[in-house]
Coordinates of N, CA and C in Angstrom, one line a residue:
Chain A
X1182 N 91.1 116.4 101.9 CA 92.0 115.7 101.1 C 91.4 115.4 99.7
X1183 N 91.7 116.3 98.6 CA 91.4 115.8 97.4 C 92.1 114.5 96.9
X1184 N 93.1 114.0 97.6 CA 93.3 112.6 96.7 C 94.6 113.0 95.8
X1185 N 94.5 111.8 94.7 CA 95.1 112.2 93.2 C 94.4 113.5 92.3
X1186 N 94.6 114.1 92.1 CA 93.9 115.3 91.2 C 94.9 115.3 89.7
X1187 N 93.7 115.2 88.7 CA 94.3 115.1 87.1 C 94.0 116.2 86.6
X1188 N 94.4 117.0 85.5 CA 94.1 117.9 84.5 C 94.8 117.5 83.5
X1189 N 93.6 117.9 81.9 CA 92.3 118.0 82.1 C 92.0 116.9 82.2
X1190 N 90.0 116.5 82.5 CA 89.7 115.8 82.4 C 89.3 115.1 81.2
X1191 N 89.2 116.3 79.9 CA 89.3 115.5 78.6 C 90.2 116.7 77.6
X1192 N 90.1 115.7 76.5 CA 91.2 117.1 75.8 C 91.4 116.0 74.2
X1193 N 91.1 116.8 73.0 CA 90.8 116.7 71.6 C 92.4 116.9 71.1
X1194 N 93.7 116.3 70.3 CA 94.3 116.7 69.4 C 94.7 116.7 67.9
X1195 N 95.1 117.5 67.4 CA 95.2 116.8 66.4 C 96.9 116.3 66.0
X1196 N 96.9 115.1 65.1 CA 98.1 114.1 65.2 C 99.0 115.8 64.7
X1197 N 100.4 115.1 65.9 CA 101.2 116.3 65.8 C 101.4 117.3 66.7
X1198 N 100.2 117.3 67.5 CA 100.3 118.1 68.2 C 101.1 117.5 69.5
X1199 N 101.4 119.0 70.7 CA 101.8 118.3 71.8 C 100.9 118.7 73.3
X1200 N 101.4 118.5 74.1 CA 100.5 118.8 75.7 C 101.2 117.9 76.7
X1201 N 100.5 118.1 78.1 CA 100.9 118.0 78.9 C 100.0 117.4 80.0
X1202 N 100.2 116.4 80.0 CA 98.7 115.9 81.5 C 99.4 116.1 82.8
X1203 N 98.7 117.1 83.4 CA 99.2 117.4 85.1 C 98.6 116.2 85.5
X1204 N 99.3 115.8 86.7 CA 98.7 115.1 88.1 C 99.6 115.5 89.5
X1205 N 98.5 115.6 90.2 CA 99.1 116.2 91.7 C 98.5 115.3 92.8
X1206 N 99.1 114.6 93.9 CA 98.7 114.2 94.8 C 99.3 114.9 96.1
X1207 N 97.9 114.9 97.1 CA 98.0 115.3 98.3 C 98.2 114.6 99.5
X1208 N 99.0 113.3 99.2 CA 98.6 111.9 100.6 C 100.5 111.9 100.9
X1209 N 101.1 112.7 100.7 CA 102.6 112.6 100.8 C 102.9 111.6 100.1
X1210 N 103.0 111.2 99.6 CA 103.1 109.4 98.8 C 104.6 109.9 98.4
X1211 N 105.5 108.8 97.8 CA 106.5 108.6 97.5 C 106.7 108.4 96.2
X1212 N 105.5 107.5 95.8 CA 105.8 106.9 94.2 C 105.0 107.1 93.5
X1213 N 104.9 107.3 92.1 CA 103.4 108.1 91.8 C 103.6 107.5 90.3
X1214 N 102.7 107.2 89.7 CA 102.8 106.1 88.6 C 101.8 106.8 87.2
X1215 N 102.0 106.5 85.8 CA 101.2 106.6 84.7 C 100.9 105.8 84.4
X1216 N 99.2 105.5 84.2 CA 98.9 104.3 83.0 C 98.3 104.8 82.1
X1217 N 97.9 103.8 80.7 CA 96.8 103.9 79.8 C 95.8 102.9 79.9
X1218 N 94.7 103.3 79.7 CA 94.0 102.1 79.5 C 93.4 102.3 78.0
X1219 N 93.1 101.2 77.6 CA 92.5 100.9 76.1 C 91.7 99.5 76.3
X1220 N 90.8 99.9 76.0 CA 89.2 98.6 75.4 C 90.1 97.4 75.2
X1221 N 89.8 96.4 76.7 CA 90.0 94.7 76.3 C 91.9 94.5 76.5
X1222 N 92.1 95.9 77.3 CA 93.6 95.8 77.7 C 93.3 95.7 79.3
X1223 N 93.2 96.4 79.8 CA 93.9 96.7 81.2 C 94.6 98.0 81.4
X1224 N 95.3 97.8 82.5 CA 96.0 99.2 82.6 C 97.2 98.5 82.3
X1225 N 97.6 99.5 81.4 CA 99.4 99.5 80.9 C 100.2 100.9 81.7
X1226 N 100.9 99.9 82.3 CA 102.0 101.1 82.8 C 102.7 102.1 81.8
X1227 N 102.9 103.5 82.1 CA 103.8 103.8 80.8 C 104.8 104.7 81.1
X1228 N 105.2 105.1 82.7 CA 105.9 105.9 83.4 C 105.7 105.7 84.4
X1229 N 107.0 105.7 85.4 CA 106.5 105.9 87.3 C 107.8 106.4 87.8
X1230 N 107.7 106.9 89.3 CA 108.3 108.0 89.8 C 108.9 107.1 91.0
X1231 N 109.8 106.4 91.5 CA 109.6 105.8 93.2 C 110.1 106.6 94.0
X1232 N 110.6 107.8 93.4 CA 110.5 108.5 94.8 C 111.0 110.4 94.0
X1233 N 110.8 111.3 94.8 CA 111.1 112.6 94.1 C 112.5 112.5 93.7
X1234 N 112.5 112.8 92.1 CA 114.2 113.3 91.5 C 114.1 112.0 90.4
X1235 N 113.5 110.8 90.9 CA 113.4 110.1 90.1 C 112.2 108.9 89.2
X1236 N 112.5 109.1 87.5 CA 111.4 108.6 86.5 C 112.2 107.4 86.2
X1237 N 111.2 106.4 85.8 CA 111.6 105.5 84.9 C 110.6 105.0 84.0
X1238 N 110.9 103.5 83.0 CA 110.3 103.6 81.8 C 109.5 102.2 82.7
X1239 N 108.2 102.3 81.9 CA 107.3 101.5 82.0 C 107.0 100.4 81.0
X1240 N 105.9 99.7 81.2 CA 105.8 98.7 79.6 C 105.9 99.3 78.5
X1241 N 105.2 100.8 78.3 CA 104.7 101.3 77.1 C 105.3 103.3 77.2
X1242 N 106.5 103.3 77.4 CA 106.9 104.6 77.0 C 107.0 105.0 76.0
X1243 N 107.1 104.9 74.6 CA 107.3 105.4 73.5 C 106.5 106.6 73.7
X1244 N 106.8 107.1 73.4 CA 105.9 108.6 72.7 C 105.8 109.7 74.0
X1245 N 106.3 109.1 74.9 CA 105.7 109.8 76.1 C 107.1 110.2 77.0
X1246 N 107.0 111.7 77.5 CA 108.0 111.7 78.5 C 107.5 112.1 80.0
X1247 N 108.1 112.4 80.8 CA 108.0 112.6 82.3 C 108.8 113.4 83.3
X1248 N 107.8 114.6 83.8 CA 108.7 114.9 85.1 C 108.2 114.7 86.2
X1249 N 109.0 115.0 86.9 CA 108.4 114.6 88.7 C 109.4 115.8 88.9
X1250 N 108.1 116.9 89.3 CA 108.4 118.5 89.6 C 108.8 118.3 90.9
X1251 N 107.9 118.0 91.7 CA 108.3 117.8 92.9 C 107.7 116.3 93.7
X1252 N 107.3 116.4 95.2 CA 106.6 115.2 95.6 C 105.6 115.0 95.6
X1253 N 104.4 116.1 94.9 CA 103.3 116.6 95.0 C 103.2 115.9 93.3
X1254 N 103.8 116.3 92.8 CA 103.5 116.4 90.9 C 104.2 115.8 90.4
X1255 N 103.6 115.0 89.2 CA 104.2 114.1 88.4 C 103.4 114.3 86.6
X1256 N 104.1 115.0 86.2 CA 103.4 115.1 84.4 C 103.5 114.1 83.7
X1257 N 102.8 114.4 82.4 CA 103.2 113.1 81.1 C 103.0 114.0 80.1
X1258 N 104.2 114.4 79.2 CA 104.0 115.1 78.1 C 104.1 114.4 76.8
X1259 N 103.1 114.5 76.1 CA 103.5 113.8 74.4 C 103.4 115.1 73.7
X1260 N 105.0 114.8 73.1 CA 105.7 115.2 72.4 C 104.6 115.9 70.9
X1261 N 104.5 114.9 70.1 CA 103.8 115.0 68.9 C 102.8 113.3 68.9
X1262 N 101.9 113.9 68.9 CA 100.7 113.2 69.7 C 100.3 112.2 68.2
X1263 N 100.1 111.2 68.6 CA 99.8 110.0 67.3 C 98.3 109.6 68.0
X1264 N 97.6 109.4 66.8 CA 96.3 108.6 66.7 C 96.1 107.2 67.8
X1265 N 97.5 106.6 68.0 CA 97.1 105.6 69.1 C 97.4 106.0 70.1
X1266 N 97.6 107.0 70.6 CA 98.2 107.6 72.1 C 96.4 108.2 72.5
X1267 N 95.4 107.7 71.7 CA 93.4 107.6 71.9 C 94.2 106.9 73.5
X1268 N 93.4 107.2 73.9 CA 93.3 106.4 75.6 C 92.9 107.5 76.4
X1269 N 92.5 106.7 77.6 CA 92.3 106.8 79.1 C 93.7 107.1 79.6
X1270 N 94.3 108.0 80.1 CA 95.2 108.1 81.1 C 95.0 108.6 82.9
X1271 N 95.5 107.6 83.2 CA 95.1 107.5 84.7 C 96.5 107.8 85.6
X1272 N 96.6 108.6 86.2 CA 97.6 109.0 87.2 C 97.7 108.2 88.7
X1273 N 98.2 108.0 89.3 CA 98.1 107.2 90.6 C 99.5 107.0 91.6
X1274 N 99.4 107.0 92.6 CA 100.6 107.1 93.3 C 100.6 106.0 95.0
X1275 N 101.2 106.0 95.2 CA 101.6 104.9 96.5 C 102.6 105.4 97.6
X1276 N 102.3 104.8 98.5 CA 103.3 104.8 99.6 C 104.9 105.0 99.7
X1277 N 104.7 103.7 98.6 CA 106.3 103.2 98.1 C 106.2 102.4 96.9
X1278 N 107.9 102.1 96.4 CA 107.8 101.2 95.3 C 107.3 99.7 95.5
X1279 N 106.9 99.2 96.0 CA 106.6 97.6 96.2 C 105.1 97.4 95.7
X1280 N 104.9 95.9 95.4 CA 103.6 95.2 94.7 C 102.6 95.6 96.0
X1281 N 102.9 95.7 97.0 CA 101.8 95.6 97.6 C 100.9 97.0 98.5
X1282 N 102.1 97.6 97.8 CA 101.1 98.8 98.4 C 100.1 99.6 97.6
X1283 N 98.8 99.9 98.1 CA 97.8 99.9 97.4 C 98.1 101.2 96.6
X1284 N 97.6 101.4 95.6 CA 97.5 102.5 94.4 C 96.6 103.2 94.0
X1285 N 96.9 104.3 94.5 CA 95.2 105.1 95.0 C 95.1 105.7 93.3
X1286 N 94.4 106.9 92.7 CA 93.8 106.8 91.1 C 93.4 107.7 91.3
X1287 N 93.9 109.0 90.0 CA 93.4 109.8 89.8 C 91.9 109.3 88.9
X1288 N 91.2 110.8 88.5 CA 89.7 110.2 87.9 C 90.0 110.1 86.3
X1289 N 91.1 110.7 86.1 CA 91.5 110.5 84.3 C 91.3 111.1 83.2
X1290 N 91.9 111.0 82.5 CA 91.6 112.0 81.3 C 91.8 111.4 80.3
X1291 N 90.7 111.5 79.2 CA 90.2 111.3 77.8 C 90.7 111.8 76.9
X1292 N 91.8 111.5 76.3 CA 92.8 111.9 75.1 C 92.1 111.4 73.5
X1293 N 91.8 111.9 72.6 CA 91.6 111.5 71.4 C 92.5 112.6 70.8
X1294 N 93.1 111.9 69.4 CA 94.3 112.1 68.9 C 93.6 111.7 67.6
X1295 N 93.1 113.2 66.3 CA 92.7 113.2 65.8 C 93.6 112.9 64.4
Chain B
X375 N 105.0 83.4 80.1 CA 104.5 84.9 80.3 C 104.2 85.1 81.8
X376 N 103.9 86.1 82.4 CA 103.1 86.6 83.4 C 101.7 86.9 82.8
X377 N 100.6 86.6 83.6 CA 99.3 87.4 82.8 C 98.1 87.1 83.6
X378 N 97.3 87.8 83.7 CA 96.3 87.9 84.4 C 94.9 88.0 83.3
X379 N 94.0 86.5 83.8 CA 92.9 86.5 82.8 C 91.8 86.4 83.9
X380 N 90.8 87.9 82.9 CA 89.7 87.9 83.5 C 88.0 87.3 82.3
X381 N 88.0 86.0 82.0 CA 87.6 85.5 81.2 C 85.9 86.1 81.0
X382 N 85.6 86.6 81.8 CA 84.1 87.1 81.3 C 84.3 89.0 80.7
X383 N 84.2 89.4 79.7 CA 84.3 91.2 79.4 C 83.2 91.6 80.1
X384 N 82.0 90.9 80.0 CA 80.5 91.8 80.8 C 79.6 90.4 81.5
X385 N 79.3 90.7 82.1 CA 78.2 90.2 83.1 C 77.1 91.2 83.2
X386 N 76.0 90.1 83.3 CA 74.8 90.7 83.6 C 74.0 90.0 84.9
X387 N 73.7 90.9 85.9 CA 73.2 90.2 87.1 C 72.0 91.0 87.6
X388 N 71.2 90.0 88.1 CA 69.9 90.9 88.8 C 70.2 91.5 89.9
X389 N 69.8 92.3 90.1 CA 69.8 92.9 91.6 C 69.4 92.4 92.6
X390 N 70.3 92.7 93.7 CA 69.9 90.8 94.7 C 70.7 89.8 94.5
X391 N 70.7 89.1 93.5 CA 71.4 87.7 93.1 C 72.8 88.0 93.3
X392 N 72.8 87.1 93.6 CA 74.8 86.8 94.1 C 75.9 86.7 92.9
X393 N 77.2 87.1 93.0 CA 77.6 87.6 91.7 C 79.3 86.8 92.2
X394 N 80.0 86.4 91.4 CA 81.3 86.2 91.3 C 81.7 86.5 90.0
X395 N 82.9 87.0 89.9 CA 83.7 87.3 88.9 C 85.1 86.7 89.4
X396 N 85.2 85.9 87.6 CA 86.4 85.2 87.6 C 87.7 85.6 87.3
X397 N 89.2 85.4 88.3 CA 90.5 85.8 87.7 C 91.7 84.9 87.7
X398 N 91.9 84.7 86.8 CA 92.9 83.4 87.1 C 94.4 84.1 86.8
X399 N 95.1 84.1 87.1 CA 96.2 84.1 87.0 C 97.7 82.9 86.3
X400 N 98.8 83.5 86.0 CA 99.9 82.8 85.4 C 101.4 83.7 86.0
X401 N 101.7 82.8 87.1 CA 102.7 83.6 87.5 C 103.6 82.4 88.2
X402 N 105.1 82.8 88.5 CA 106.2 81.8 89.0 C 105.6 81.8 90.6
X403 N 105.7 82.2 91.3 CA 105.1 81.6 92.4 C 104.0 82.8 92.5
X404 N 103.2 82.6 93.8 CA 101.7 83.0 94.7 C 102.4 84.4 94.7
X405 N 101.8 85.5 94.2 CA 101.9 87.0 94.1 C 101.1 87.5 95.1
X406 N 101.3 88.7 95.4 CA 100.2 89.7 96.0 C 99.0 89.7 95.0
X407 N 97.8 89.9 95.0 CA 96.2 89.6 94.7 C 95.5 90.9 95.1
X408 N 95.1 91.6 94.1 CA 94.4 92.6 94.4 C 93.1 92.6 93.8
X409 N 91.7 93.1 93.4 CA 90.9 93.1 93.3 C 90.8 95.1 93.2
X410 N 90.4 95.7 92.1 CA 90.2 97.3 92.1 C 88.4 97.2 91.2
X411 N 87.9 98.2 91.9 CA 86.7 98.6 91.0 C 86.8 100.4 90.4
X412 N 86.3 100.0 89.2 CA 86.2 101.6 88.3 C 85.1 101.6 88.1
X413 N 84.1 102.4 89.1 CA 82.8 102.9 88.5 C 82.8 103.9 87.9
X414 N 81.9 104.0 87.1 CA 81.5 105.2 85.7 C 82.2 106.8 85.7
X415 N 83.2 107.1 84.8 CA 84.1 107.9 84.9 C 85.0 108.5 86.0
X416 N 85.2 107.5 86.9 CA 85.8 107.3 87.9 C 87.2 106.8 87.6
X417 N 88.0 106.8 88.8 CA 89.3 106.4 88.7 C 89.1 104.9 89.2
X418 N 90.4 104.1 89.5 CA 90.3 102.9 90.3 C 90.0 103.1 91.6
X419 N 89.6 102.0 92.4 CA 89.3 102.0 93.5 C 89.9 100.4 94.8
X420 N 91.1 100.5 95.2 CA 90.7 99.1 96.3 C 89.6 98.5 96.5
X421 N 89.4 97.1 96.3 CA 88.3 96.9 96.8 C 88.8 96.1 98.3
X422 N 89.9 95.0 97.7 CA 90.2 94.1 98.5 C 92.0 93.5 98.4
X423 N 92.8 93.0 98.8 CA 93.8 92.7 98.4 C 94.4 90.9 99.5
X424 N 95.1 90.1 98.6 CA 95.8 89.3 99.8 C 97.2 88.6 99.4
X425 N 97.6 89.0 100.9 CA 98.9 88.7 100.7 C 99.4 87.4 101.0
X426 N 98.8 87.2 102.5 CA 99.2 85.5 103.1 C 98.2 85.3 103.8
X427 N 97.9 84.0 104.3 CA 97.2 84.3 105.5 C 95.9 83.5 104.8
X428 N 95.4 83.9 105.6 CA 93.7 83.4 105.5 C 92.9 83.4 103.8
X429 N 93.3 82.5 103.4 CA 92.5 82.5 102.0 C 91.0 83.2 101.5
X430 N 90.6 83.5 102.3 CA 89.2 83.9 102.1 C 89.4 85.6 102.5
X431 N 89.3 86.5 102.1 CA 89.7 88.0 102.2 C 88.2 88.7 101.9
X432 N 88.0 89.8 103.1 CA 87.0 90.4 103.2 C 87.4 91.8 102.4
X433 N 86.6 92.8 101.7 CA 87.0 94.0 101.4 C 85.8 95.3 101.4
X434 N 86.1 95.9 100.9 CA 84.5 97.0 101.1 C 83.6 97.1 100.9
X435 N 82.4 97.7 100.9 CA 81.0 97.4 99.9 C 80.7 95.7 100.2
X436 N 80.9 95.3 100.9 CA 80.4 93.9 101.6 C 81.2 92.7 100.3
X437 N 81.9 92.9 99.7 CA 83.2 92.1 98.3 C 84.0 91.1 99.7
X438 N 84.0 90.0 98.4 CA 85.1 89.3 99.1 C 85.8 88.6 97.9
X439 N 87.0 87.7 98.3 CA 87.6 87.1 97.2 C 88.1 85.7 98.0
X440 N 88.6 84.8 96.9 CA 89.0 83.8 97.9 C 90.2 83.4 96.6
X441 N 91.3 82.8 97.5 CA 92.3 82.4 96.9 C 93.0 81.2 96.8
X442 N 92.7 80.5 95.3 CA 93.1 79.2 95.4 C 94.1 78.8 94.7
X443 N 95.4 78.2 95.3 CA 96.8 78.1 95.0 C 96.4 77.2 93.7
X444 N 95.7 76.2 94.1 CA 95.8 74.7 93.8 C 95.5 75.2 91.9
X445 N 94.7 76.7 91.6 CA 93.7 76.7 90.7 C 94.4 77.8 90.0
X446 N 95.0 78.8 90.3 CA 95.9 79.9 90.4 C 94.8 81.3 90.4
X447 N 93.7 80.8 91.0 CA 92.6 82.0 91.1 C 92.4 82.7 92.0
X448 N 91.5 84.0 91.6 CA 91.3 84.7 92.9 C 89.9 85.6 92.3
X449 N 88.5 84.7 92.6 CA 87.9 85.1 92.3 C 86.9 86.1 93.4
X450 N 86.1 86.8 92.8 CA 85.2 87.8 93.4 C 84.0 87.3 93.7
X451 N 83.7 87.8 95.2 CA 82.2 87.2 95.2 C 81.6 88.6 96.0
X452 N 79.7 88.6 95.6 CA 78.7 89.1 96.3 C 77.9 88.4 96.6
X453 N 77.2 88.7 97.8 CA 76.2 87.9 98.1 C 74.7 88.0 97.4
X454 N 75.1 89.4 97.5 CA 73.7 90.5 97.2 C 74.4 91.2 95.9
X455 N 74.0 91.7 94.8 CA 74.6 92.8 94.8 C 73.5 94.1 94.6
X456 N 73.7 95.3 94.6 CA 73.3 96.2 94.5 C 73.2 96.8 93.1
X457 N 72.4 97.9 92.9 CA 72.6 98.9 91.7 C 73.8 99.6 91.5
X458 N 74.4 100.0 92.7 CA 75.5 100.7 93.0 C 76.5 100.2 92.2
X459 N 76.5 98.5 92.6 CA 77.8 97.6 92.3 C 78.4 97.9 90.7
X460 N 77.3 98.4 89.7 CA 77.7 98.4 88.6 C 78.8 99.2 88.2
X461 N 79.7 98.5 87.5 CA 81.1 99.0 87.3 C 81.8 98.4 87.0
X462 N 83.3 98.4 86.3 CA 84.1 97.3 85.7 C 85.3 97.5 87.3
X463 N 85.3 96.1 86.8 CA 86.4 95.6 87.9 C 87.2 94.5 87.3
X464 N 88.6 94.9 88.0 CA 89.9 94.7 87.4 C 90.7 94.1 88.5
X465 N 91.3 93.1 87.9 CA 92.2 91.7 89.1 C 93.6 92.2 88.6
X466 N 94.4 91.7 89.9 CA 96.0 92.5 89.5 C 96.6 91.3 90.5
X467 N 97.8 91.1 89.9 CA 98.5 90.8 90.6 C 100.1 91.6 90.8
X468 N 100.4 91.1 92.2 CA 102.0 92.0 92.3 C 103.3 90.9 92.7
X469 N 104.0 90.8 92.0 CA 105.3 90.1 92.7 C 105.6 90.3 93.5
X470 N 106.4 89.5 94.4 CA 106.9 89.5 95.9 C 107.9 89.9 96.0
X471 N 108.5 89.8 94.5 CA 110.3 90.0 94.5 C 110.7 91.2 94.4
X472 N 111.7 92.0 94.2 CA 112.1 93.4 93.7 C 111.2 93.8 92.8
X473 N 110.4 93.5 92.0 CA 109.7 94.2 90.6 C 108.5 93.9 91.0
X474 N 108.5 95.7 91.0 CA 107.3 96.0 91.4 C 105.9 96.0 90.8
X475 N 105.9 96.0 89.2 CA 104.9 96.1 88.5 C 103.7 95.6 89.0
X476 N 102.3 96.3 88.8 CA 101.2 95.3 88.5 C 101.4 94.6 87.4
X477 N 100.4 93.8 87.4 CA 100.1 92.6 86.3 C 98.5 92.9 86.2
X478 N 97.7 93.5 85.1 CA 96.4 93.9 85.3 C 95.7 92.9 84.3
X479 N 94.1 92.7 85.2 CA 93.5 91.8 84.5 C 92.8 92.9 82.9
X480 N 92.2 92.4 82.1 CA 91.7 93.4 81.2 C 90.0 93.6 81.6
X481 N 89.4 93.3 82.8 CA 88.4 94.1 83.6 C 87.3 93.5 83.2
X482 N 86.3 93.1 84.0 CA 84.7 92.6 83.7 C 83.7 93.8 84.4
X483 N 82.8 94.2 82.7 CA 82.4 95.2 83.2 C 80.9 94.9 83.7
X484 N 80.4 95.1 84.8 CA 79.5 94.4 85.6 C 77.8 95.0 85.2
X485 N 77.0 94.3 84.9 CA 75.3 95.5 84.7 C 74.5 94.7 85.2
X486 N 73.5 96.0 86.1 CA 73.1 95.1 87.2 C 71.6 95.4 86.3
X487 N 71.1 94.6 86.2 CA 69.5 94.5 85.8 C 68.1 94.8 86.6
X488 N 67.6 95.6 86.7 CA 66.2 95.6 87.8 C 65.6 94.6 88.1

């Protein structure tokens, strides 16, 4: 069982540019979530999936869109990549939609947005 | 607001010596309580979570947490800690109601001293 699996794990652009962060999990999960983190934040939500077919918007969607390919995979594409979209992005997915089910984590990927 | 404050950014602790990390919370009633650790280029991790029940909650790596309504906290304790332990760790809480969001603390990053 590899878990959550992210690609890449780092990746350089410059503003303007666009891409695509894969994430795939292998635990059958249902709901599969994007955050960001940034220095002295936390994790900010910024897209989630509760179940295959369907996305919705998180605290911090601007700039960012989303598919949920199937039950396996859930992307985050930015469009035209801005200087504060710098972050940690972390992929992660669950059982189901509810607070209490635990949130397993991909290992993440290093975005700088030059 | 909703918000989750984790009032120390770094700690420093000797190896051995017993460690708590503080999380207080601001929420309309008693949430789900989670506790996650991110060691070094790692993703999140469970450590521990509580829902009802027994205030005092055991979790992995020998972590525990205890939960006080009266205080709105849910702080982290070791007895011992290890070299291992070093890592930022992050308090969350979850609503009970339909909305599912975390609520994430902004993380105390832990360094364990020889």
């Amino acid at each position: 069982n590899a878990g959550v699996t992210q690609t890449p794990k780092f990746q350089v652009l410059k503003t303007g540019q666009s891409m695509t962060l894969q994430c795939a999990q292998d635990m059958n999960h249902n709901s599969m979530y994007w955050y960001r983190q940034d220095p002295g934040m936390g994790l900010r939500l910024i897209y989630y999936s509760a179940s295959e077919g369907t996305t919705d918007k998180g605290e911090v969607p601007n700039g960012y869109n989303v598919s949920r390919l199937n039950k396996r995979e859930f992307s985050l594409r930015l469009e035209s990549a801005a200087p504060s979209q710098t972050s940690v992005y972390f992929c992660a997915s669950s059982v189901g939609l509810t607070s209490y089910n635990e949130q397993f984590f991909g290992p993440g990927t290093r975005l700088t947005v030059l | 607001a909703q918000s989750v404050t984790q009032p120390d950014i770094h700690i420093t602790v000797s190896e051995g010596a017993s460690l708590e990390l503080r999380c207080n919370y601001s929420y309309g009633a008693t949430p789900y309580l989670f506790w996650y650790v991110q060691s070094p280029g790692q993703g999140l991790q469970l450590l521990l979570k509580y829902f009802s029940g027994d205030t005092l909650v055991q979790g992995i790596k020998g972590f525990e947490a205890e939960f006080k309504r009266s205080q709105s906290s849910f702080n982290l304790r070791k007895p011992s800690v290890h070299w291992s332990d070093a890592a930022e760790y992050f308090c969350a809480v979850g609503p009970m109601d339909s909305n599912y969001q975390l609520i994430w603390g902004a993380g105390t990053k832990l360094i364990i001293e020889p």
